[in-house]
Amino acid sequence: MIGQISNWWDGREPRERQLLAVLGGLVTVFLIVFLVVLPLRAVTSNAQSELTQAKSNLALVSRLSPNQGVAGPRAPFDRSVLITVARTQNVKITRVQPDGDGSFSVWIDDAETQPLYGFFEGLVGGYDVTLDRVVVSTDANGRLSAQFTAG
């Protein structure tokens, strides 16, 4: 087969050989661009956006971490603390359900972003509380609702 290609190539005029070589170079460049360069750029762009999202999540978790910036022991947590911090941050608690182990399941509906996160920061930053199963969701108008267990 290589012999057939070699014979075919030798049978071409010098001008045809040049045109075929240019065509081969163009096809090679096309394949490199579309099979290597563009997929690498897409992967890099995707990785960059995921890195940005991860940094944002890290900043949020770091702010809400109970060990960040706490000097000395924190105050004990109970239901009155939950309600006081909610009033301070202007967050309306929809429902509080006591769990058997001294913790509370809490529902918050129709909250704004800054007060809700201020509420979480006020709880975690100032009181001996652990937040579990925190789920924050948004509606079409940008209002937040949250469900979590505090104990």
Short mmCIF file of C-alpha atoms in Angstrom, two decimals:
data_model
loop_
_atom_site.label_atom_id
_atom_site.label_comp_id
_atom_site.label_asym_id
_atom_site.label_seq_id
_atom_site.Cartn_x
_atom_site.Cartn_y
_atom_site.Cartn_z
CA MET A 1 0.00 0.00 0.00
CA ILE A 2 2.87 2.37 0.82
CA GLY A 3 4.37 1.52 -2.55
CA GLN A 4 1.13 2.51 -4.27
CA ILE A 5 1.05 5.84 -2.46
CA SER A 6 4.71 6.43 -3.29
CA ASN A 7 4.08 5.66 -6.96
CA TRP A 8 1.03 7.93 -6.97
CA TRP A 9 3.06 10.74 -5.37
CA ASP A 10 5.93 10.33 -7.84
CA GLY A 11 3.41 10.56 -10.67
CA ARG A 12 2.33 14.07 -9.64
CA GLU A 13 3.72 17.25 -11.14
CA PRO A 14 5.86 19.43 -8.82
CA ARG A 15 3.08 22.04 -8.69
CA GLU A 16 0.53 19.36 -7.67
CA ARG A 17 2.89 18.13 -4.97
CA GLN A 18 3.15 21.65 -3.56
CA LEU A 19 -0.63 22.08 -3.55
CA LEU A 20 -1.12 18.69 -1.88
CA ALA A 21 1.53 19.54 0.73
CA VAL A 22 -0.22 22.86 1.48
CA LEU A 23 -3.56 21.03 1.68
CA GLY A 24 -2.05 18.46 4.06
CA GLY A 25 -0.65 21.27 6.24
CA LEU A 26 -4.02 23.02 6.35
CA VAL A 27 -5.81 19.79 7.30
CA THR A 28 -3.20 19.20 10.02
CA VAL A 29 -3.69 22.72 11.42
CA PHE A 30 -7.47 22.26 11.28
CA LEU A 31 -7.28 18.97 13.17
CA ILE A 32 -4.92 20.39 15.80
CA VAL A 33 -7.15 23.41 16.39
CA PHE A 34 -10.46 21.56 16.55
CA LEU A 35 -9.30 18.35 18.24
CA VAL A 36 -6.72 19.75 20.69
CA VAL A 37 -6.76 23.52 21.20
CA LEU A 38 -10.51 24.22 21.42
CA PRO A 39 -11.28 21.29 23.76
CA LEU A 40 -8.40 22.37 26.03
CA ARG A 41 -9.73 25.93 26.13
CA ALA A 42 -13.21 24.65 27.03
CA VAL A 43 -11.81 22.49 29.82
CA THR A 44 -9.70 25.38 31.13
CA SER A 45 -12.70 27.73 31.10
CA ASN A 46 -14.85 25.17 32.91
CA ALA A 47 -12.13 24.57 35.50
CA GLN A 48 -11.74 28.31 36.04
CA SER A 49 -15.47 28.77 36.69
CA GLU A 50 -15.48 25.80 39.09
CA LEU A 51 -12.47 27.29 40.90
CA THR A 52 -14.26 30.62 41.25
CA GLN A 53 -17.35 28.86 42.65
CA ALA A 54 -15.21 26.85 45.08
CA LYS A 55 -13.47 30.01 46.32
CA SER A 56 -16.86 31.63 46.87
CA ASN A 57 -18.08 28.60 48.81
CA LEU A 58 -14.88 28.54 50.88
CA ALA A 59 -15.30 32.21 51.79
CA LEU A 60 -18.90 31.59 52.89
CA VAL A 61 -18.04 28.50 54.93
CA SER A 62 -15.05 30.24 56.49
CA ARG A 63 -17.24 33.12 57.60
CA LEU A 64 -19.78 30.74 59.12
CA SER A 65 -17.25 28.37 60.66
CA PRO A 66 -17.65 28.20 64.44
CA ASN A 67 -13.88 28.33 65.03
CA GLN A 68 -13.25 31.54 63.10
CA GLY A 69 -12.61 34.62 65.19
CA VAL A 70 -14.16 33.34 68.39
CA ALA A 71 -12.34 34.55 71.47
CA GLY A 72 -13.17 32.47 74.52
CA PRO A 73 -16.21 30.29 75.14
CA ARG A 74 -19.45 30.97 73.33
CA ALA A 75 -22.82 31.44 75.01
CA PRO A 76 -25.12 28.42 75.32
CA PHE A 77 -27.78 27.92 72.67
CA ASP A 78 -31.49 27.45 73.24
CA ARG A 79 -34.80 28.34 71.56
CA SER A 80 -34.84 31.89 72.95
CA VAL A 81 -31.42 32.53 71.36
CA LEU A 82 -32.78 31.35 68.02
CA ILE A 83 -35.70 33.77 68.21
CA THR A 84 -33.59 36.67 69.50
CA VAL A 85 -31.01 36.36 66.72
CA ALA A 86 -33.81 36.06 64.14
CA ARG A 87 -35.41 39.29 65.41
CA THR A 88 -32.05 41.06 65.46
CA GLN A 89 -31.44 40.16 61.81
CA ASN A 90 -35.08 40.80 60.79
CA VAL A 91 -35.60 37.18 59.71
CA LYS A 92 -39.04 35.63 60.18
CA ILE A 93 -38.93 32.05 61.43
CA THR A 94 -41.85 30.15 59.92
CA ARG A 95 -41.68 27.09 62.11
CA VAL A 96 -39.57 25.60 64.92
CA GLN A 97 -39.95 21.94 65.79
CA PRO A 98 -38.07 20.50 68.77
CA ASP A 99 -36.21 17.27 68.12
CA GLY A 100 -35.73 14.62 70.78
CA ASP A 101 -32.03 15.32 71.34
CA GLY A 102 -32.37 18.98 72.36
CA SER A 103 -31.97 20.34 68.86
CA PHE A 104 -34.52 22.17 66.74
CA SER A 105 -35.66 21.81 63.15
CA VAL A 106 -36.16 25.32 61.80
CA TRP A 107 -37.94 26.62 58.69
CA ILE A 108 -37.49 30.14 57.34
CA ASP A 109 -39.45 31.39 54.33
CA ASP A 110 -39.30 34.58 52.30
CA ALA A 111 -35.99 35.97 53.57
CA GLU A 112 -33.52 38.33 51.97
CA THR A 113 -29.94 37.19 51.37
CA GLN A 114 -28.00 39.50 53.70
CA PRO A 115 -30.28 39.13 56.74
CA LEU A 116 -30.43 35.33 56.33
CA TYR A 117 -26.67 34.94 56.19
CA GLY A 118 -26.32 37.47 59.02
CA PHE A 119 -28.70 35.27 61.01
CA PHE A 120 -26.53 32.20 60.40
CA GLU A 121 -23.38 34.14 61.26
CA GLY A 122 -24.98 35.49 64.44
CA LEU A 123 -25.92 31.98 65.56
CA VAL A 124 -22.67 30.24 64.72
CA GLY A 125 -20.37 33.11 65.65
CA GLY A 126 -21.80 33.91 69.06
CA TYR A 127 -23.38 30.75 70.46
CA ASP A 128 -22.46 27.15 71.11
CA VAL A 129 -24.59 25.79 68.27
CA THR A 130 -24.11 23.35 65.43
CA LEU A 131 -26.09 23.70 62.22
CA ASP A 132 -26.83 20.43 60.42
CA ARG A 133 -28.61 19.67 57.15
CA VAL A 134 -28.77 23.30 56.06
CA VAL A 135 -30.71 23.72 52.82
CA VAL A 136 -31.08 27.21 51.37
CA SER A 137 -33.13 27.66 48.20
CA THR A 138 -34.33 30.63 46.19
CA ASP A 139 -37.55 31.43 44.35
CA ALA A 140 -38.03 33.26 41.04
CA ASN A 141 -38.03 36.64 42.82
CA GLY A 142 -34.69 36.04 44.56
CA ARG A 143 -36.21 35.50 48.00
CA LEU A 144 -34.64 32.73 50.07
CA SER A 145 -36.05 29.98 52.20
CA ALA A 146 -34.00 27.81 54.53
CA GLN A 147 -34.43 24.59 56.44
CA PHE A 148 -31.87 23.42 58.99
CA THR A 149 -31.35 21.64 62.27
CA ALA A 150 -29.76 23.61 65.11
CA GLY A 151 -28.52 22.03 68.29
#
